[in-house]
Short mmCIF file of C-alpha atoms in Angstrom, two decimals:
data_model
loop_
_atom_site.label_atom_id
_atom_site.label_comp_id
_atom_site.label_asym_id
_atom_site.label_seq_id
_atom_site.Cartn_x
_atom_site.Cartn_y
_atom_site.Cartn_z
CA ILE U 27 -24.92 4.50 -7.22
CA ASN U 28 -23.50 7.28 -5.54
CA LYS U 29 -24.21 5.83 -2.22
CA ALA U 30 -22.94 2.56 -3.18
CA LEU U 31 -19.89 3.67 -4.16
CA GLU U 32 -19.00 5.76 -0.68
CA TYR U 33 -19.15 2.40 0.91
CA PHE U 34 -16.98 0.91 -1.57
CA HIS U 35 -14.75 3.37 -0.55
CA LYS U 36 -14.41 3.13 2.91
CA VAL U 37 -14.03 -1.00 2.62
CA ILE U 38 -10.82 0.50 0.41
CA ASP U 39 -10.05 3.33 3.09
CA GLU U 40 -10.53 0.60 5.87
CA VAL U 41 -8.79 -2.87 4.62
CA GLY U 42 -6.97 -1.91 1.51
CA ASP U 43 -7.74 -5.03 -1.05
CA PHE U 44 -11.16 -7.33 0.01
CA GLU U 45 -12.21 -9.54 -2.35
CA TYR U 46 -14.14 -8.29 -5.07
CA THR U 47 -14.04 -4.73 -4.43
CA GLN U 48 -12.91 -3.22 -7.28
CA HIS U 49 -15.14 -5.20 -9.48
CA LEU U 50 -18.12 -3.75 -7.96
CA ILE U 51 -16.42 -0.12 -8.10
CA SER U 52 -15.47 -0.51 -11.67
CA ARG U 53 -19.29 -2.12 -12.62
CA CYS U 54 -20.42 1.77 -10.76
CA TYR U 55 -18.21 3.80 -12.78
CA ARG U 56 -19.23 1.94 -16.02
CA GLN U 57 -22.84 2.78 -15.09
CA MET U 58 -21.75 6.27 -14.13
CA LYS U 59 -20.01 6.17 -17.65
CA GLN U 60 -16.62 7.16 -16.02
CA PHE U 61 -14.22 5.07 -17.62
CA ASP U 62 -10.88 6.62 -16.30
CA LYS U 63 -12.17 5.79 -13.27
CA VAL U 64 -13.38 2.21 -14.87
CA VAL U 65 -9.44 1.67 -15.71
CA ILE U 66 -8.12 2.37 -12.92
CA HIS U 67 -10.25 -0.07 -10.59
CA CYS U 68 -9.65 -2.66 -13.00
CA GLU U 69 -5.86 -2.33 -12.46
CA LYS U 70 -5.92 -2.32 -9.12
CA ALA U 71 -8.28 -5.26 -8.99
CA ILE U 72 -5.78 -7.05 -11.23
CA GLU U 73 -2.33 -5.93 -9.22
CA ASN U 74 -4.46 -7.60 -6.21
CA LEU U 75 -4.42 -11.05 -7.67
CA HIS U 76 -8.20 -11.07 -8.39
CA GLU U 77 -8.18 -11.90 -12.24
CA ASP U 78 -11.48 -13.01 -13.90
CA SER U 79 -12.73 -12.92 -17.41
CA GLU U 80 -15.41 -10.16 -15.86
CA ILE U 81 -12.61 -7.85 -15.33
CA TYR U 82 -11.10 -7.81 -18.00
CA ILE U 83 -14.27 -7.04 -20.18
CA LEU U 84 -14.95 -4.64 -18.05
CA LEU U 85 -11.41 -2.37 -18.61
CA GLY U 86 -12.11 -3.71 -22.21
CA GLU U 87 -15.16 -1.78 -22.23
CA ALA U 88 -13.70 0.85 -20.48
CA TYR U 89 -10.87 1.27 -23.70
CA LEU U 90 -13.49 1.05 -25.77
CA ASN U 91 -15.48 3.58 -25.11
CA LEU U 92 -11.89 5.69 -24.58
CA GLY U 93 -11.26 5.11 -28.37
CA ASP U 94 -8.15 2.85 -27.30
CA PRO U 95 -8.42 -0.61 -29.86
CA GLN U 96 -5.54 -1.15 -28.79
CA ASN U 97 -5.80 -1.83 -25.26
CA ALA U 98 -9.46 -2.88 -25.62
CA THR U 99 -8.35 -6.00 -27.56
CA LYS U 100 -5.49 -6.88 -25.20
CA SER U 101 -8.08 -6.98 -22.25
CA PHE U 102 -10.66 -9.12 -24.45
CA GLU U 103 -8.00 -11.86 -25.61
CA LYS U 104 -7.38 -11.84 -22.10
CA ALA U 105 -11.17 -12.72 -20.68
CA LEU U 106 -10.89 -14.87 -23.13
CA THR U 107 -7.41 -17.28 -22.00
CA PHE U 108 -10.23 -17.54 -18.51
CA ASP U 109 -13.32 -18.81 -21.20
CA SER U 110 -12.51 -19.07 -25.29
CA THR U 111 -16.22 -18.96 -26.23
CA ASP U 112 -17.16 -16.27 -23.76
CA GLY U 113 -19.85 -14.52 -26.41
CA SER U 114 -19.01 -10.71 -24.20
CA SER U 115 -15.78 -11.10 -24.57
CA LEU U 116 -15.65 -12.25 -28.73
CA LEU U 117 -17.96 -9.17 -29.42
CA GLY U 118 -16.05 -7.09 -27.75
CA LEU U 119 -13.02 -8.42 -29.49
CA ALA U 120 -14.89 -7.13 -32.86
CA GLY U 121 -16.21 -3.90 -31.57
CA ALA U 122 -12.03 -3.50 -30.87
CA ALA U 123 -10.97 -4.72 -34.55
CA SER U 124 -14.21 -2.34 -36.10
CA LEU U 125 -12.91 0.67 -34.24
CA GLY U 126 -9.13 0.27 -35.34
CA GLY U 127 -10.62 -0.42 -38.84
CA GLU U 128 -9.98 -4.34 -39.08
CA PHE U 129 -13.59 -5.45 -39.82
CA GLU U 130 -12.81 -9.06 -41.20
CA LYS U 131 -10.99 -9.87 -38.23
CA ALA U 132 -14.65 -8.57 -36.69
CA SER U 133 -16.45 -10.69 -38.31
CA GLU U 134 -14.41 -13.58 -37.59
CA ALA U 135 -15.01 -12.60 -33.84
CA VAL U 136 -18.77 -12.11 -34.66
CA ASP U 137 -18.74 -15.44 -35.96
CA ARG U 138 -17.56 -17.37 -33.79
CA ALA U 139 -19.97 -15.69 -30.84
CA LEU U 140 -22.81 -16.89 -33.41
CA GLU U 141 -21.27 -20.29 -33.88
CA LYS U 142 -22.03 -20.35 -29.55
CA SER U 143 -25.19 -18.64 -29.58
CA PRO U 144 -26.78 -18.52 -33.24
CA ASN U 145 -29.57 -16.69 -31.62
CA SER U 146 -27.71 -14.22 -29.46
CA PRO U 147 -29.37 -10.50 -29.77
CA GLN U 148 -26.10 -9.46 -29.57
CA ALA U 149 -23.98 -11.23 -31.74
CA LEU U 150 -26.78 -10.50 -34.54
CA ALA U 151 -26.70 -7.05 -34.19
CA ALA U 152 -23.18 -6.93 -34.34
CA LYS U 153 -23.29 -8.92 -37.67
CA GLY U 154 -25.82 -6.67 -38.64
CA GLU U 155 -23.55 -3.47 -38.29
CA LEU U 156 -20.91 -5.11 -39.90
CA LEU U 157 -23.14 -6.08 -43.02
CA TYR U 158 -24.45 -2.42 -42.84
CA HIS U 159 -20.76 -0.51 -42.97
CA SER U 160 -19.75 -2.73 -45.76
CA LYS U 161 -23.47 -1.27 -47.83
CA ASN U 162 -24.44 -4.67 -47.90
CA TYR U 163 -27.88 -3.65 -46.57
CA ASN U 164 -29.73 -7.00 -47.93
CA SER U 165 -28.01 -9.24 -45.59
CA ALA U 166 -27.65 -6.88 -42.37
CA ALA U 167 -31.52 -6.61 -42.50
CA GLU U 168 -31.96 -10.41 -42.58
CA ARG U 169 -29.89 -10.10 -39.22
CA TYR U 170 -32.00 -7.47 -37.55
CA LYS U 171 -35.16 -9.51 -38.60
CA MET U 172 -33.52 -12.51 -37.05
CA GLN U 173 -32.66 -9.88 -33.85
CA LEU U 174 -36.65 -9.16 -33.66
CA LYS U 175 -37.69 -12.17 -33.55
CA SER U 176 -36.21 -12.57 -29.86
CA ASN U 177 -36.99 -9.24 -29.22
CA SER U 178 -40.01 -7.35 -31.05
CA ASN U 179 -40.84 -4.49 -28.21
CA ASP U 180 -36.83 -3.67 -29.02
CA PRO U 181 -36.62 -0.57 -31.02
CA GLN U 182 -33.05 -0.89 -31.72
CA PRO U 183 -33.39 -3.29 -34.57
CA LEU U 184 -36.05 -1.87 -36.02
CA ASN U 185 -34.65 1.07 -36.63
CA ASN U 186 -31.48 -0.49 -38.08
CA LEU U 187 -34.11 -2.33 -40.34
CA ALA U 188 -35.33 1.03 -41.74
CA ASN U 189 -31.96 2.50 -41.91
CA CYS U 190 -31.18 -0.72 -44.35
CA PHE U 191 -34.73 -0.11 -46.56
CA LEU U 192 -33.23 3.95 -46.80
CA LYS U 193 -30.12 3.27 -48.16
CA GLN U 194 -31.30 1.22 -50.62
CA GLN U 195 -34.14 4.03 -51.42
CA ASN U 196 -37.10 2.04 -50.37
CA TYR U 197 -38.90 5.10 -48.27
CA ALA U 198 -42.03 3.93 -47.98
CA SER U 199 -40.54 0.77 -45.97
CA ALA U 200 -37.94 3.14 -44.29
CA GLU U 201 -40.80 5.21 -42.66
CA GLU U 202 -42.83 2.35 -42.02
CA PHE U 203 -39.94 0.66 -39.77
CA TYR U 204 -39.25 3.98 -38.55
CA ARG U 205 -42.55 4.73 -37.54
CA ARG U 206 -42.15 1.22 -35.37
CA ALA U 207 -39.81 1.84 -33.52
CA LEU U 208 -41.34 5.33 -31.69
CA LYS U 209 -43.85 3.25 -31.82
CA VAL U 210 -42.31 0.57 -29.25
CA SER U 211 -40.49 3.80 -27.55
CA SER U 212 -41.08 7.04 -27.75
CA GLY U 213 -38.06 7.51 -25.91
CA PHE U 214 -35.79 6.89 -29.22
CA VAL U 215 -34.55 10.34 -29.50
CA LEU U 216 -32.80 8.76 -32.70
CA GLY U 217 -35.94 7.64 -33.39
CA TYR U 218 -37.75 11.17 -34.12
CA ARG U 219 -34.06 12.43 -36.47
CA ASN U 220 -33.96 9.42 -38.89
CA LEU U 221 -37.41 9.23 -39.29
CA ALA U 222 -37.63 12.88 -40.55
CA VAL U 223 -34.38 12.74 -42.56
CA CYS U 224 -37.21 10.45 -44.84
CA LEU U 225 -39.42 12.22 -44.55
CA VAL U 226 -37.95 14.86 -46.43
CA LYS U 227 -36.69 12.17 -49.41
CA GLN U 228 -40.08 11.69 -50.02
CA ASP U 229 -40.85 15.40 -50.21
CA LYS U 230 -43.45 15.52 -46.62
CA TYR U 231 -41.88 18.67 -45.41
CA ASP U 232 -44.18 19.53 -42.48
CA GLU U 233 -44.19 16.32 -40.91
CA ALA U 234 -40.52 16.22 -40.87
CA ILE U 235 -39.91 19.73 -39.49
CA GLU U 236 -42.31 18.58 -36.70
CA TYR U 237 -40.15 15.28 -36.04
CA PHE U 238 -36.57 17.42 -36.37
CA GLU U 239 -38.36 19.85 -33.62
CA LYS U 240 -38.90 16.92 -31.61
CA TYR U 241 -35.65 15.73 -31.60
CA LEU U 242 -33.79 18.53 -31.05
CA GLU U 243 -35.91 19.13 -27.59
CA CYS U 244 -34.36 16.25 -26.59
CA SER U 245 -30.77 16.34 -28.29
CA PRO U 246 -30.04 19.91 -28.87
CA GLY U 247 -26.24 19.92 -29.38
CA GLU U 248 -26.70 18.26 -32.99
CA PRO U 249 -25.76 21.51 -35.58
CA ASN U 250 -26.59 19.60 -38.74
CA ILE U 251 -30.37 19.90 -37.77
CA PHE U 252 -30.35 23.34 -37.95
CA ALA U 253 -28.97 23.97 -41.70
CA THR U 254 -31.58 20.75 -42.75
CA LEU U 255 -34.27 23.07 -41.76
CA GLY U 256 -32.96 26.01 -42.85
CA ASP U 257 -32.70 24.60 -45.91
CA ILE U 258 -36.36 23.64 -45.52
CA TYR U 259 -37.91 27.01 -44.74
CA TYR U 260 -35.20 28.78 -47.18
CA ASN U 261 -36.85 26.67 -50.13
CA ARG U 262 -40.27 27.88 -48.85
CA LYS U 263 -39.62 31.45 -48.88
CA ASN U 264 -39.94 31.86 -45.23
CA TYR U 265 -36.50 33.12 -44.90
CA TRP U 266 -37.20 34.63 -41.27
CA LYS U 267 -37.62 31.56 -39.99
CA ALA U 268 -34.66 29.92 -42.25
CA ILE U 269 -32.26 32.99 -40.78
CA SER U 270 -32.80 31.51 -37.17
CA TYR U 271 -32.03 27.76 -37.98
CA TYR U 272 -28.81 29.10 -40.36
CA GLU U 273 -27.66 31.20 -37.47
CA GLN U 274 -27.59 28.36 -35.08
CA TYR U 275 -25.41 26.35 -37.08
CA ILE U 276 -23.09 28.87 -38.17
CA LYS U 277 -22.63 29.17 -34.49
CA TYR U 278 -21.53 26.02 -34.11
CA PHE U 279 -19.23 26.75 -37.60
CA PRO U 280 -18.59 30.55 -37.84
CA GLY U 281 -16.41 29.34 -41.17
CA GLN U 282 -19.37 27.90 -42.87
CA HIS U 283 -19.06 30.11 -45.79
CA GLU U 284 -21.70 27.68 -47.62
CA ALA U 285 -24.29 28.75 -44.68
CA ILE U 286 -22.86 31.81 -44.73
CA LEU U 287 -24.23 32.39 -48.51
CA ARG U 288 -27.47 30.92 -47.81
CA LEU U 289 -28.29 33.41 -44.59
CA ALA U 290 -27.09 36.46 -47.30
CA ASP U 291 -29.57 34.88 -49.57
CA CYS U 292 -32.38 35.04 -47.13
CA TYR U 293 -31.41 38.64 -46.37
CA PHE U 294 -30.51 39.19 -49.80
CA ASN U 295 -34.54 37.82 -50.91
CA LEU U 296 -35.82 40.04 -47.82
CA ASP U 297 -34.68 43.46 -49.19
CA LYS U 298 -32.39 43.88 -46.16
CA LEU U 299 -29.11 44.62 -48.61
CA ASN U 300 -26.90 45.74 -46.01
CA SER U 301 -27.18 42.85 -44.12
CA ALA U 302 -26.86 41.04 -47.08
CA LYS U 303 -23.91 42.63 -48.54
CA LEU U 304 -22.18 41.34 -44.61
CA GLY U 305 -23.04 38.71 -45.40
CA TYR U 306 -21.65 38.11 -48.65
CA ASN U 307 -18.03 40.32 -47.69
CA ALA U 308 -17.86 37.59 -45.17
CA VAL U 309 -18.06 34.46 -47.32
CA LEU U 310 -15.27 36.72 -49.69
CA GLN U 311 -12.97 36.89 -46.70
CA ILE U 312 -13.31 32.96 -46.15
CA ASP U 313 -12.97 31.99 -49.95
CA PRO U 314 -11.79 34.35 -52.38
#
């Protein structure tokens, strides 16, 4: 991608505007997740009258990733002027509406996409997410099952289906589908965390610890996992291990007095009273 960008920029440097070079540059930056640069080059394409649905979809996607639903909406609506039934534009419009908290509008856009392509995996996934957000877990699960029919080797709908079961406290079914997602793709990192949470709900702590630690190997920057592991070890009276995880959590949230309190409790239970006293005093300074 870097080499491609080098040549595309040389084209621009040599002759200024040249056919669809700005489109190609925008695609490269999208792949590199440099969305601010996607916006710059999409706007240059539009300035040079190279307007089409793709450039507005690229622009809309960039604004979505930059957390700007208003400009994303404008971009996807402009894309729809080129093709009023384009699925990517409709789903982009739904994404922008969801980001802006307009879930009814998002649902309408997804329904329009499903009218054109009833078996579209992307549209079914989007509908499932909206139903899941509205806590209609049974209907969401049905959409995810339909999505799986077109691609049974995609871990995401398996994971989403498991999430529905988890919300319904059907932990056995949730565990089954989380495991299936990881069987399909061992690189599906989110699956390790979700399976671990499901195992905790079933008091299967040994295996939960194993999957939490696998998750942290791939995604070390999620502090809530440290707090959860700290709690598991605390309840098992493995206080030194609990301390190591609470300390990692507190690095991210130094003012979180409940974690400091639990850390102090660990030292108290280990008869390290001076350390416990320091912890309790720190808690009282935060919340007298």
